Coordinates of C-alpha atoms in Angstrom, one line a residue:
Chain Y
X1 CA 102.2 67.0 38.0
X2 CA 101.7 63.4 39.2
X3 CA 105.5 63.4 40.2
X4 CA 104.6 66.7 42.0
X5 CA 102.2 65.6 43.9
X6 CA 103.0 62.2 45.0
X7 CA 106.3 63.7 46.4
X8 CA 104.7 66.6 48.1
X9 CA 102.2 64.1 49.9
X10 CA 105.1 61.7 51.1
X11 CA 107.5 64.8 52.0
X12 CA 104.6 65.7 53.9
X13 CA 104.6 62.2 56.0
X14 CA 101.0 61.2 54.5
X15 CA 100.0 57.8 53.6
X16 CA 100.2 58.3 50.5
X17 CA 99.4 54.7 49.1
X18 CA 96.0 54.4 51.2
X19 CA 95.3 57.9 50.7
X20 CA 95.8 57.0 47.1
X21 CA 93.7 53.7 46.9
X22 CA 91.2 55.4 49.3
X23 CA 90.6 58.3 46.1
X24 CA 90.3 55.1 43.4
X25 CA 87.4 54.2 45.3
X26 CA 85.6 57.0 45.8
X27 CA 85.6 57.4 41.9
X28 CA 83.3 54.0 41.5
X29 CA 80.6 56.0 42.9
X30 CA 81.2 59.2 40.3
X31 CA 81.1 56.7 37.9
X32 CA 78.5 55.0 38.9
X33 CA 76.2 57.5 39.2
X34 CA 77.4 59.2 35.8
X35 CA 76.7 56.1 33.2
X36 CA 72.5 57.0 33.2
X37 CA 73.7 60.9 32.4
X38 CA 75.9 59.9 29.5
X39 CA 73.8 57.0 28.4
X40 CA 70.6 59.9 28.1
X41 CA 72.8 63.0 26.6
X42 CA 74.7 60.4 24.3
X43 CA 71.4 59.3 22.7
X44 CA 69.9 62.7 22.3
X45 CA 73.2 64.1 20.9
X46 CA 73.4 61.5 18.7
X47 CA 69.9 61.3 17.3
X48 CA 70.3 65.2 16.2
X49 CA 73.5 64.6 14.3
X50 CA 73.2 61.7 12.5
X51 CA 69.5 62.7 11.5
X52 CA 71.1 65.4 9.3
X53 CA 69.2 68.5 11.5
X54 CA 72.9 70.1 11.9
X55 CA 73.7 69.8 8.4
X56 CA 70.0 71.8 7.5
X57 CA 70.8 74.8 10.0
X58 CA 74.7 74.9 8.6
X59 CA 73.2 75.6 5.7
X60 CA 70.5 78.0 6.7
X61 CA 73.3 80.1 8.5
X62 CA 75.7 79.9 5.6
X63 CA 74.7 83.3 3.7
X64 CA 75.0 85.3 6.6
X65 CA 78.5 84.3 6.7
X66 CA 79.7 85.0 3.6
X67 CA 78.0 88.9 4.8
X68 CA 80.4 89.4 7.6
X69 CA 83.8 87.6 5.6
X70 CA 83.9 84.6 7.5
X71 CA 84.5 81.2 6.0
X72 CA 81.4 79.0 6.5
X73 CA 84.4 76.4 7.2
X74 CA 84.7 77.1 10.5
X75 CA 80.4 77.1 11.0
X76 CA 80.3 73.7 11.5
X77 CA 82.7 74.0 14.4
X78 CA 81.6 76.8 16.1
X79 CA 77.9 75.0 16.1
X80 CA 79.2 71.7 16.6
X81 CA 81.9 72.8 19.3
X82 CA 79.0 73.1 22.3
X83 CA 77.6 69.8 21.6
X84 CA 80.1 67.4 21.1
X85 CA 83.9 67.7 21.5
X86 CA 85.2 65.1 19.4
X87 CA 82.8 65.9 16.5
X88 CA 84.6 69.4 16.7
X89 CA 87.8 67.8 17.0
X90 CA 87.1 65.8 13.9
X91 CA 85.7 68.9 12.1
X92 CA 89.2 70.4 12.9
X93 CA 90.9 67.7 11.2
X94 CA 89.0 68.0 8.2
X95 CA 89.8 71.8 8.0
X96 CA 93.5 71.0 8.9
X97 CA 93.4 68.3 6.5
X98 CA 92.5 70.1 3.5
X99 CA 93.3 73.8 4.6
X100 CA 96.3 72.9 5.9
X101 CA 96.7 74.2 9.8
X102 CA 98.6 77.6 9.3
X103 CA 95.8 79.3 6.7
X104 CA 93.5 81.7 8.0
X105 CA 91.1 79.2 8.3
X106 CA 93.2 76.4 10.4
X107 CA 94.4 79.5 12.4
X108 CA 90.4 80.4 13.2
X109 CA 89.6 76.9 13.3
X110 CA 92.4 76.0 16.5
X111 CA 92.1 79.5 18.4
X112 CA 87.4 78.5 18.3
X113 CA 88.8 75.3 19.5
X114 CA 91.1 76.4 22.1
X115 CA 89.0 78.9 23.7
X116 CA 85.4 77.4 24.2
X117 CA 84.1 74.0 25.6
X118 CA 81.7 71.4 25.5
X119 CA 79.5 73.3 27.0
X120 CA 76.0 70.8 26.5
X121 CA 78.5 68.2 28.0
X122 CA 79.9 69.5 31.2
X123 CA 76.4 71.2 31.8
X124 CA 75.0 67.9 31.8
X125 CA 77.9 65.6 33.2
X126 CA 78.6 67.8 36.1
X127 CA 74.7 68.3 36.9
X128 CA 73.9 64.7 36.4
X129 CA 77.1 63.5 38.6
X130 CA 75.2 65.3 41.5
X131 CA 71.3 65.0 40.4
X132 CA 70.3 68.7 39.5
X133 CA 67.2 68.7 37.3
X134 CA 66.9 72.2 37.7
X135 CA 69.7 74.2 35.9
X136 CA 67.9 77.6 35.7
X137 CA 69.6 79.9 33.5
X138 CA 73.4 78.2 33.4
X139 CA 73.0 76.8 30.1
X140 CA 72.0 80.2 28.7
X141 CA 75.0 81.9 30.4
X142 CA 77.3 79.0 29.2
X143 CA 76.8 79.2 26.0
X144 CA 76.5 83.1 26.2
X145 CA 80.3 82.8 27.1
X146 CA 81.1 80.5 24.4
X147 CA 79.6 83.1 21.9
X148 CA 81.4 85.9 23.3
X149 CA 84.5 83.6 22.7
X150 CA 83.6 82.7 19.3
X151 CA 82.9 86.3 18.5
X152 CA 86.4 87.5 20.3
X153 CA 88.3 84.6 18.6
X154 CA 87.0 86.1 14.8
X155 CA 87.9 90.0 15.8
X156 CA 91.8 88.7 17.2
X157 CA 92.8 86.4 14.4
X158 CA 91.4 89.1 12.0
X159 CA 94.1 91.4 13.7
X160 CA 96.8 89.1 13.8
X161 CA 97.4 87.0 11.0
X162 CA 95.0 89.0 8.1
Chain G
X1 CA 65.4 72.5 31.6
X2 CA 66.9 69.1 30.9
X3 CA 63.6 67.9 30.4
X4 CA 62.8 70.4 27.4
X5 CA 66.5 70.0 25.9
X6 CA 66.5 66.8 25.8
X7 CA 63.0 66.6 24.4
X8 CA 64.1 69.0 21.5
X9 CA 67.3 67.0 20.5
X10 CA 65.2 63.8 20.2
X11 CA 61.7 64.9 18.4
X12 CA 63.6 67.2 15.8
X13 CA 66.2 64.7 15.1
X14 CA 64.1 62.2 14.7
X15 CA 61.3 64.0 13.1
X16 CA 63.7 65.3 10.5
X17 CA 65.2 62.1 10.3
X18 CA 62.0 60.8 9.2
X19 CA 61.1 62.8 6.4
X20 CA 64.1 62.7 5.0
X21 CA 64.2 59.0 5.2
X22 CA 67.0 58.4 7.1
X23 CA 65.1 56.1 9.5
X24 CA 67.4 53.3 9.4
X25 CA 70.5 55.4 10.3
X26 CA 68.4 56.3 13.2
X27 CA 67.5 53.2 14.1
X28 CA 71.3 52.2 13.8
X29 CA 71.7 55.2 15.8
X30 CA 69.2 54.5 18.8
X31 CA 70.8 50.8 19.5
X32 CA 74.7 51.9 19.1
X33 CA 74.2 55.2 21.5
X34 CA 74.4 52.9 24.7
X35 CA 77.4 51.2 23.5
X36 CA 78.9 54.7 22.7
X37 CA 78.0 55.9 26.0
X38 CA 79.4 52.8 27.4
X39 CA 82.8 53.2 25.4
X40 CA 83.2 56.9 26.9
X41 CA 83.1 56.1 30.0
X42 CA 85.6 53.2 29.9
X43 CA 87.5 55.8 28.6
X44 CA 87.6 58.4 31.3
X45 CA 86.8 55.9 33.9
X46 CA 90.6 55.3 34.2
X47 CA 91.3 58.9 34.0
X48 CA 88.9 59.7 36.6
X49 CA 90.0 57.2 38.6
X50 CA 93.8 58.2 38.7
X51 CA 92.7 61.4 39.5
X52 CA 90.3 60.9 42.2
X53 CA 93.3 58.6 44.1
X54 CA 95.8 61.6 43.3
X55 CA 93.1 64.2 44.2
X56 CA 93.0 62.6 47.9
X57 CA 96.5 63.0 48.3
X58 CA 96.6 66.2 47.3
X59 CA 94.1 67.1 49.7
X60 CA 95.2 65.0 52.4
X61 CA 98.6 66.3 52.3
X62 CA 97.0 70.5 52.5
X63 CA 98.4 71.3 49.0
X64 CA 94.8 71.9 47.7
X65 CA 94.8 74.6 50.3
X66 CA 97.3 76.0 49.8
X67 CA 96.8 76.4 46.2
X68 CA 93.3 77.9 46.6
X69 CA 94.8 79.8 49.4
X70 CA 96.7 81.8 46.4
X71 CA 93.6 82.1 44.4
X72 CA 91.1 82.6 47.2
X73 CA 91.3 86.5 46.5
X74 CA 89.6 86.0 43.0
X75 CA 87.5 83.1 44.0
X76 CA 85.8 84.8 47.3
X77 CA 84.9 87.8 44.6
X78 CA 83.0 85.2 42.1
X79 CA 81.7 82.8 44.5
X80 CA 80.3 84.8 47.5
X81 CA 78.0 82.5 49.0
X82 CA 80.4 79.7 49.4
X83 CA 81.8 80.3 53.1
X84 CA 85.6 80.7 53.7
X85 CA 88.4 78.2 53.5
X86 CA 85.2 75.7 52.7
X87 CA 86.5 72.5 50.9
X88 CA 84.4 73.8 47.7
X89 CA 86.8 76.6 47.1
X90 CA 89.9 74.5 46.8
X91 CA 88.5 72.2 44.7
X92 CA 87.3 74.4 42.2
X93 CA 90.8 76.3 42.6
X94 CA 92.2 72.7 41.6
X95 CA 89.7 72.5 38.5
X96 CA 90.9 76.2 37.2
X97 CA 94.3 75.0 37.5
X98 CA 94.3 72.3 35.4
X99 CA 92.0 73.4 32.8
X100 CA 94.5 76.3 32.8
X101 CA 97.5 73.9 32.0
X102 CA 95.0 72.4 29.0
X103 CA 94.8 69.4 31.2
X104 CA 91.1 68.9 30.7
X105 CA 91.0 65.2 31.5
X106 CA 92.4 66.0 35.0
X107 CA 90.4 69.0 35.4
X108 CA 86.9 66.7 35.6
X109 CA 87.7 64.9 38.1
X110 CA 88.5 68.0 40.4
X111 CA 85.4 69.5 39.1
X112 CA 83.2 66.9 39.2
X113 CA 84.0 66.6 43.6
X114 CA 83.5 70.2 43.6
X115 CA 80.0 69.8 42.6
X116 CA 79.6 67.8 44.8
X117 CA 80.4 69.6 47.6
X118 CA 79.1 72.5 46.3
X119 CA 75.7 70.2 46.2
X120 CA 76.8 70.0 50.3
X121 CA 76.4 73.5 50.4
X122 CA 72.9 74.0 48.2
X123 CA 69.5 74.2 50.3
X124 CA 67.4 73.1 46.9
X125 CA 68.7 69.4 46.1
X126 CA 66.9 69.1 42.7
X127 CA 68.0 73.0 41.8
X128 CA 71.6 74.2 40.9
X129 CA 72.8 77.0 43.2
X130 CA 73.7 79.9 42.0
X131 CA 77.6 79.3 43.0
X132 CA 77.3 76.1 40.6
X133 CA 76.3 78.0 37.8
X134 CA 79.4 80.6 38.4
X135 CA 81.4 77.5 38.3
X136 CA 80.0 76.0 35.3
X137 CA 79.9 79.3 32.9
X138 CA 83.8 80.0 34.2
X139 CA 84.6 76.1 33.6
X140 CA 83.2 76.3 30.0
X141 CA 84.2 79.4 29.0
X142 CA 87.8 77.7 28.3
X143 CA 90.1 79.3 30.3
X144 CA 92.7 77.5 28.7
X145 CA 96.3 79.1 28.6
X146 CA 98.0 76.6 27.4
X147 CA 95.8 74.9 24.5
X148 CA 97.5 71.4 24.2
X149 CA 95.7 69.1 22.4
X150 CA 95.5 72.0 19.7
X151 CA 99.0 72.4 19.9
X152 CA 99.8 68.8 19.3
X153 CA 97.2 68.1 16.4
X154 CA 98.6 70.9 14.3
X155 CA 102.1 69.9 15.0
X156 CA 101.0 66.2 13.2
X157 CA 99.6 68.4 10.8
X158 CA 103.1 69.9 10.0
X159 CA 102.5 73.4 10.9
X160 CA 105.3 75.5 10.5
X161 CA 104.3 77.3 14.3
X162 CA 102.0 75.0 15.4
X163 CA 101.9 77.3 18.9
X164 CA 101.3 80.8 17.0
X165 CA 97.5 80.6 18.3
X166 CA 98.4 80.7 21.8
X167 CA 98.5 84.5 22.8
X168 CA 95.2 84.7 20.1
X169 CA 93.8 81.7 22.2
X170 CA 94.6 83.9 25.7
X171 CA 92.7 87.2 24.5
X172 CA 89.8 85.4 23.4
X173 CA 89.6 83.0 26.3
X174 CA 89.8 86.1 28.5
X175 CA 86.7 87.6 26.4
X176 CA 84.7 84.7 26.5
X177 CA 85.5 84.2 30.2
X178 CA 84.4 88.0 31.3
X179 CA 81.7 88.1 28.9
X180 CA 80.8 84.9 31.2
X181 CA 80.9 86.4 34.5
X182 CA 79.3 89.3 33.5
X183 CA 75.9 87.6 32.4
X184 CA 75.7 85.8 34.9
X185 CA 76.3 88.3 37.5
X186 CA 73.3 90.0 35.9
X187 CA 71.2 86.7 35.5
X188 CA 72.0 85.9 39.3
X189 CA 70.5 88.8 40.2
X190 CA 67.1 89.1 37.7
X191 CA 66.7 85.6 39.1
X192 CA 67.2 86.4 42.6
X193 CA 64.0 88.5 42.5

């Protein structure tokens, strides 16, 4: 892609190394205005995981998992998976790890992954980078669509691999 | 919003934190969190960076356009109130695209210049528009086809077909990503009112 594009500028009779240096720059600002965002969403995130609040609602939720066949493995990651992406990541691991990554549960586990995002992140990077305090209902709808996905990814790798 | 979600996180954490006497971890917590925050954005600083210089050449030279120009069918459809051929609509074009490939580090920057113009666009500074909000549920809904980093942690976890999830990853993403659009089709329009 980099290849790709670097050619297709220079093919195209563009400056391509001013254009290029002219981008880096433009990226000190992003960044600049990003670090209060991430320094504000990092502590928050942070101060709910480690205080052990996750764990208490994993456990809350874990009957009503067992009701409709679904390992509470794969809980943590679909509660986790909004909030932080390399706590999910790590969660993954773990199941990987001691699951091994083709059982039904590392199958579940990498299609949850694959098809849902850090949603409490890019909500709050991508509103932050441009200084929206008011996100109306986009967090809602968000994470509506990472159920949906969660919900989808249970029903296919039911069908597939059970 | 922000304001309230951020409150939550914080008083319940600590709160629970509190009774359950896990103080000092949150203390611990409290000081390291800037040095985190720091850490993460040396790490896609470079990334962004990169990007951003790349991004300008790919706009500079009209392939932004031209891509967009192939997806402007679909995107016109979602995002009605951003005007035609505006910047916005290649830049988010450029976002799908590489979140598509699984290339979500390269898929930020694109998006993150896309909010901004889309910010161009919005009347109400302080207030996401209603286009931004299409953006954001289709940007985290996945819409990943190609699911790389997956791919690669099963492999080094010896998986016999570490790429068997893909077409399960497609459906669902394609769920998730309707079931998206949809509510917020409906939610554009209760809040319109």
């Amino acid at each position: 892609m980099v290849v790709f594009i670097v050619l297709y500028g220079y093919l195209k009779k563009i400056d391509i190394y001013d254009t290029f240096i002219e981008g880096v720059k433009e990226s000190f600002s992003m960044i600049f205005n990003l670090f209060p965002t991430f320094i504000a969403m990092i502590l928050a995130i942070n101060i709910f995981i480690n205080s052990g609040v996750l764990d208490f609602i994993l456990n809350f939720f874990k009957p009503l998992f067992a009701l409709i066949k679904v390992p509470v493995e794969v809980l943590p990651l679909a509660l986790v998976r909004p909030i932080s992406g390399s706590a999910s990541l790590a969660y993954l691991n773990n199941i990987f790890e001691t699951k091994g990554p083709d059982s039904f549960i590392g199958l579940l586990g990498s299609v949850i992954q694959g098809c849902t995002d850090t949603t409490f992140y890019v909500v709050s990077l991508y509103f932050g980078s441009i200084g929206i305090k008011k996100i109306r209902y986009s967090l809602f709808a968000s994470l509506f669509a990472d159920l949906v996905g969660i919900i989808a990814s249970i029903v296919v790798v039911n069908l597939f691999f059970n | 919003m922000v304001n309230i979600i951020w409150m939550i996180l914080i008083v319940i954490g600590s709160f629970y934190g509190f009774f359950t006497g896990k103080l000092e971890i949150l203390n611990n917590t409290i000081v390291d969190s800037t040095k985190i925050s720091l850490d993460m954005l040396f790490k896609i600083f470079p990334v962004i960076a990169l990007w951003m210089g790349l991004t300008k050449i790919a706009e500079k030279s009209h392939l932004l356009e031209k891509l967009s120009y192939k997806l402007s069918f679909i995107l016109t459809k979602l995002f009605p109130d951003i005007p035609k051929g505006h910047e916005a609509l290649s830049l988010i074009a450029s976002n799908m695209i590489a979140n598509i490939f699984g290339l979500g580090s390269a898929a930020t920057p694109f998006g993150l210049k896309a909010m901004s113009s889309l910010q161009k666009l919005n009347e109400k500074k302080d207030t996401a528009s209603r286009s931004m909000i299409t953006f954001l549920v289709v940007n985290t809904s996945g819409l990943t086809i190609i699911p790389t980093t997956i791919i690669s942690l099963r492999m080094m976890y010896g998986s016999l077909e570490p790429t068997k999830i893909v077409l399960a990853c497609i459906i669902s993403t394609t769920f998730a990503t309707i079931g998206g659009i949809i509510i917020d089709r409906l939610l554009a329009r209760r809040y319109k009112n």
